């Protein structure tokens, strides 16, 4: 009797164990498929070498303006592009020497510098820098840096592929994204990654070179009009005659001023006469001892 009960019970246990094992094998297979697909994605994404070159130079030249023109022409010859060009002259010191009463000689010491940024094809970067170095009389700094953006480029490609697959599944109805803002943000990220890779491709193809050069201080002399009004004076005799005329004019003004005060003068005289008259009428007191 007991054997009849145990046999069906053992059959149920074996059946449940078989179902569980089958389910576990399916989950393992799914996990394995995911791992295989991820590894295949890494294998298919070929690692491309993306080396970005940048360079800087600082040097002294005989003439900044002429060197600027030569560098511009050289850049065009190498099928490059001038990205930035600035020439600046700064006055160091200035002295004015009086030449005559109405003119002076101004002597100015100034320095001239230039900054040029160019984009040159990377394959001709070394050759371009050598030719620029020959234009200077003294080379202060010359350096070149290389940054490897291969992994950054590959990561952007893989992320872009994942987003493309997700968008394809969303369009096919396999994946449901309820919030439209998430779809828009996903597409914006795809655009940013595409633009980022395009920028890396351009940086690999073309190198940025920053050039800074200068020349010795220059002395410049020019004759200009005297702009100091105090230096403009008349001859002595003319100034003496003018002073006499001014003195006579002042005397006339004083006389005219006194003439305007004639009422006060007469009033003062009358008051003085009255005071004098009363003083004379006072009795004289004689003190007898």
PDB file of N, CA, C and O in Angstrom, residues 29-64:
ATOM      1  N   UNK A  29      20.361  29.835 -21.384  1.00  0.00           N
ATOM      2  CA  UNK A  29      20.522  30.044 -22.824  1.00  0.00           C
ATOM      3  C   UNK A  29      20.280  31.493 -23.189  1.00  0.00           C
ATOM      4  O   UNK A  29      20.985  32.076 -24.020  1.00  0.00           O
ATOM      5  N   UNK A  30      19.257  32.106 -22.553  1.00  0.00           N
ATOM      6  CA  UNK A  30      18.984  33.517 -22.835  1.00  0.00           C
ATOM      7  C   UNK A  30      20.147  34.394 -22.423  1.00  0.00           C
ATOM      8  O   UNK A  30      20.570  35.297 -23.137  1.00  0.00           O
ATOM      9  N   UNK A  31      20.699  34.135 -21.217  1.00  0.00           N
ATOM     10  CA  UNK A  31      21.856  34.901 -20.753  1.00  0.00           C
ATOM     11  C   UNK A  31      23.045  34.695 -21.662  1.00  0.00           C
ATOM     12  O   UNK A  31      23.781  35.614 -21.981  1.00  0.00           O
ATOM     13  N   UNK A  32      23.219  33.464 -22.112  1.00  0.00           N
ATOM     14  CA  UNK A  32      24.347  33.172 -23.006  1.00  0.00           C
ATOM     15  C   UNK A  32      24.176  33.896 -24.326  1.00  0.00           C
ATOM     16  O   UNK A  32      25.144  34.413 -24.889  1.00  0.00           O
ATOM     17  N   UNK A  33      22.913  33.905 -24.811  1.00  0.00           N
ATOM     18  CA  UNK A  33      22.679  34.618 -26.075  1.00  0.00           C
ATOM     19  C   UNK A  33      23.002  36.097 -25.938  1.00  0.00           C
ATOM     20  O   UNK A  33      23.574  36.713 -26.844  1.00  0.00           O
ATOM     21  N   UNK A  34      22.623  36.707 -24.786  1.00  0.00           N
ATOM     22  CA  UNK A  34      22.914  38.130 -24.568  1.00  0.00           C
ATOM     23  C   UNK A  34      24.410  38.376 -24.536  1.00  0.00           C
ATOM     24  O   UNK A  34      24.932  39.325 -25.139  1.00  0.00           O
ATOM     25  N   UNK A  35      25.139  37.502 -23.849  1.00  0.00           N
ATOM     26  CA  UNK A  35      26.596  37.649 -23.775  1.00  0.00           C
ATOM     27  C   UNK A  35      27.230  37.502 -25.149  1.00  0.00           C
ATOM     28  O   UNK A  35      28.137  38.254 -25.525  1.00  0.00           O
ATOM     29  N   UNK A  36      26.734  36.510 -25.908  1.00  0.00           N
ATOM     30  CA  UNK A  36      27.288  36.297 -27.242  1.00  0.00           C
ATOM     31  C   UNK A  36      27.024  37.487 -28.144  1.00  0.00           C
ATOM     32  O   UNK A  36      27.897  37.940 -28.899  1.00  0.00           O
ATOM     33  N   UNK A  37      25.782  38.056 -28.056  1.00  0.00           N
ATOM     34  CA  UNK A  37      25.465  39.198 -28.908  1.00  0.00           C
ATOM     35  C   UNK A  37      26.309  40.413 -28.549  1.00  0.00           C
ATOM     36  O   UNK A  37      26.755  41.168 -29.414  1.00  0.00           O
ATOM     37  N   UNK A  38      26.556  40.606 -27.224  1.00  0.00           N
ATOM     38  CA  UNK A  38      27.390  41.741 -26.800  1.00  0.00           C
ATOM     39  C   UNK A  38      28.824  41.562 -27.277  1.00  0.00           C
ATOM     40  O   UNK A  38      29.458  42.494 -27.772  1.00  0.00           O
ATOM     41  N   UNK A  39      29.350  40.343 -27.115  1.00  0.00           N
ATOM     42  CA  UNK A  39      30.721  40.105 -27.563  1.00  0.00           C
ATOM     43  C   UNK A  39      30.835  40.246 -29.067  1.00  0.00           C
ATOM     44  O   UNK A  39      31.837  40.738 -29.584  1.00  0.00           O
ATOM     45  N   UNK A  40      29.803  39.796 -29.776  1.00  0.00           N
ATOM     46  CA  UNK A  40      29.823  39.966 -31.238  1.00  0.00           C
ATOM     47  C   UNK A  40      29.826  41.439 -31.613  1.00  0.00           C
ATOM     48  O   UNK A  40      30.467  41.850 -32.581  1.00  0.00           O
ATOM     49  N   UNK A  41      29.074  42.252 -30.853  1.00  0.00           N
ATOM     50  CA  UNK A  41      29.060  43.692 -31.142  1.00  0.00           C
ATOM     51  C   UNK A  41      30.447  44.298 -30.974  1.00  0.00           C
ATOM     52  O   UNK A  41      30.891  45.114 -31.782  1.00  0.00           O
ATOM     53  N   UNK A  42      31.171  43.889 -29.914  1.00  0.00           N
ATOM     54  CA  UNK A  42      32.525  44.389 -29.721  1.00  0.00           C
ATOM     55  C   UNK A  42      33.462  43.886 -30.803  1.00  0.00           C
ATOM     56  O   UNK A  42      34.392  44.580 -31.218  1.00  0.00           O
ATOM     57  N   UNK A  43      33.224  42.623 -31.239  1.00  0.00           N
ATOM     58  CA  UNK A  43      34.096  42.073 -32.278  1.00  0.00           C
ATOM     59  C   UNK A  43      33.871  42.753 -33.619  1.00  0.00           C
ATOM     60  O   UNK A  43      34.821  43.019 -34.360  1.00  0.00           O
ATOM     61  N   UNK A  44      32.610  43.041 -33.926  1.00  0.00           N
ATOM     62  CA  UNK A  44      32.315  43.659 -35.223  1.00  0.00           C
ATOM     63  C   UNK A  44      32.732  45.125 -35.262  1.00  0.00           C
ATOM     64  O   UNK A  44      33.013  45.660 -36.333  1.00  0.00           O
ATOM     65  N   UNK A  45      32.741  45.784 -34.084  1.00  0.00           N
ATOM     66  CA  UNK A  45      33.172  47.184 -34.036  1.00  0.00           C
ATOM     67  C   UNK A  45      34.700  47.224 -34.081  1.00  0.00           C
ATOM     68  O   UNK A  45      35.369  47.051 -33.066  1.00  0.00           O
ATOM     69  N   UNK A  46      35.223  47.407 -35.228  1.00  0.00           N
ATOM     70  CA  UNK A  46      36.673  47.402 -35.411  1.00  0.00           C
ATOM     71  C   UNK A  46      37.281  48.652 -34.787  1.00  0.00           C
ATOM     72  O   UNK A  46      36.798  49.760 -34.962  1.00  0.00           O
ATOM     73  N   UNK A  47      38.330  48.477 -34.004  1.00  0.00           N
ATOM     74  CA  UNK A  47      39.002  49.593 -33.336  1.00  0.00           C
ATOM     75  C   UNK A  47      39.831  50.367 -34.363  1.00  0.00           C
ATOM     76  O   UNK A  47      40.866  49.898 -34.826  1.00  0.00           O
ATOM     77  N   UNK A  48      39.355  51.558 -34.688  1.00  0.00           N
ATOM     78  CA  UNK A  48      40.065  52.404 -35.643  1.00  0.00           C
ATOM     79  C   UNK A  48      40.990  53.356 -34.884  1.00  0.00           C
ATOM     80  O   UNK A  48      40.620  53.907 -33.852  1.00  0.00           O
ATOM     81  N   UNK A  49      42.164  53.526 -35.424  1.00  0.00           N
ATOM     82  CA  UNK A  49      43.129  54.429 -34.790  1.00  0.00           C
ATOM     83  C   UNK A  49      42.752  55.882 -35.088  1.00  0.00           C
ATOM     84  O   UNK A  49      42.665  56.286 -36.246  1.00  0.00           O
ATOM     85  N   UNK A  50      42.525  56.646 -34.031  1.00  0.00           N
ATOM     86  CA  UNK A  50      42.151  58.050 -34.159  1.00  0.00           C
ATOM     87  C   UNK A  50      43.146  58.891 -33.360  1.00  0.00           C
ATOM     88  O   UNK A  50      43.020  59.065 -32.153  1.00  0.00           O
ATOM     89  N   UNK A  51      44.168  59.383 -34.042  1.00  0.00           N
ATOM     90  CA  UNK A  51      45.206  60.185 -33.416  1.00  0.00           C
ATOM     91  C   UNK A  51      45.014  61.652 -33.796  1.00  0.00           C
ATOM     92  O   UNK A  51      44.989  62.002 -34.978  1.00  0.00           O
ATOM     93  N   UNK A  52      44.887  62.490 -32.774  1.00  0.00           N
ATOM     94  CA  UNK A  52      44.673  63.927 -32.981  1.00  0.00           C
ATOM     95  C   UNK A  52      45.973  64.654 -32.649  1.00  0.00           C
ATOM     96  O   UNK A  52      46.517  64.526 -31.549  1.00  0.00           O
ATOM     97  N   UNK A  53      46.469  65.451 -33.616  1.00  0.00           N
ATOM     98  CA  UNK A  53      47.736  66.155 -33.452  1.00  0.00           C
ATOM     99  C   UNK A  53      47.480  67.659 -33.298  1.00  0.00           C
ATOM    100  O   UNK A  53      46.687  68.241 -34.036  1.00  0.00           O
ATOM    101  N   UNK A  54      48.161  68.270 -32.342  1.00  0.00           N
ATOM    102  CA  UNK A  54      48.150  69.728 -32.159  1.00  0.00           C
ATOM    103  C   UNK A  54      49.586  70.195 -31.976  1.00  0.00           C
ATOM    104  O   UNK A  54      50.434  69.459 -31.451  1.00  0.00           O
ATOM    105  N   UNK A  55      49.860  71.431 -32.389  1.00  0.00           N
ATOM    106  CA  UNK A  55      51.235  71.943 -32.330  1.00  0.00           C
ATOM    107  C   UNK A  55      51.221  73.418 -31.952  1.00  0.00           C
ATOM    108  O   UNK A  55      50.239  74.138 -32.199  1.00  0.00           O
ATOM    109  N   UNK A  56      52.337  73.851 -31.332  1.00  0.00           N
ATOM    110  CA  UNK A  56      52.535  75.250 -30.932  1.00  0.00           C
ATOM    111  C   UNK A  56      53.959  75.650 -31.287  1.00  0.00           C
ATOM    112  O   UNK A  56      54.905  74.870 -31.116  1.00  0.00           O
ATOM    113  N   UNK A  57      54.102  76.924 -31.715  1.00  0.00           N
ATOM    114  CA  UNK A  57      55.428  77.454 -32.013  1.00  0.00           C
ATOM    115  C   UNK A  57      55.484  78.922 -31.586  1.00  0.00           C
ATOM    116  O   UNK A  57      54.504  79.665 -31.738  1.00  0.00           O
ATOM    117  N   UNK A  58      56.630  79.317 -31.030  1.00  0.00           N
ATOM    118  CA  UNK A  58      56.893  80.716 -30.714  1.00  0.00           C
ATOM    119  C   UNK A  58      58.304  81.024 -31.180  1.00  0.00           C
ATOM    120  O   UNK A  58      59.257  80.308 -30.830  1.00  0.00           O
ATOM    121  N   UNK A  59      58.478  82.108 -31.958  1.00  0.00           N
ATOM    122  CA  UNK A  59      59.775  82.407 -32.539  1.00  0.00           C
ATOM    123  C   UNK A  59      59.878  83.906 -32.840  1.00  0.00           C
ATOM    124  O   UNK A  59      58.876  84.635 -32.848  1.00  0.00           O
ATOM    125  N   UNK A  60      61.107  84.336 -33.067  1.00  0.00           N
ATOM    126  CA  UNK A  60      61.405  85.736 -33.370  1.00  0.00           C
ATOM    127  C   UNK A  60      61.694  85.876 -34.857  1.00  0.00           C
ATOM    128  O   UNK A  60      62.359  85.026 -35.453  1.00  0.00           O
ATOM    129  N   UNK A  61      61.199  86.961 -35.465  1.00  0.00           N
ATOM    130  CA  UNK A  61      61.379  87.203 -36.898  1.00  0.00           C
ATOM    131  C   UNK A  61      61.934  88.611 -37.100  1.00  0.00           C
ATOM    132  O   UNK A  61      61.978  89.423 -36.173  1.00  0.00           O
ATOM    133  N   UNK A  62      62.338  88.873 -38.335  1.00  0.00           N
ATOM    134  CA  UNK A  62      62.833  90.211 -38.661  1.00  0.00           C
ATOM    135  C   UNK A  62      61.687  91.196 -38.857  1.00  0.00           C
ATOM    136  O   UNK A  62      61.780  92.346 -38.422  1.00  0.00           O
ATOM    137  N   UNK A  63      60.638  90.767 -39.524  1.00  0.00           N
ATOM    138  CA  UNK A  63      59.503  91.640 -39.806  1.00  0.00           C
ATOM    139  C   UNK A  63      58.217  90.844 -39.607  1.00  0.00           C
ATOM    140  O   UNK A  63      57.988  89.836 -40.299  1.00  0.00           O
ATOM    141  N   UNK A  64      57.391  91.287 -38.673  1.00  0.00           N
ATOM    142  CA  UNK A  64      56.166  90.563 -38.348  1.00  0.00           C
ATOM    143  C   UNK A  64      55.186  90.591 -39.507  1.00  0.00           C
ATOM    144  O   UNK A  64      54.568  89.565 -39.840  1.00  0.00           O
TER     145      UNK A  64
END
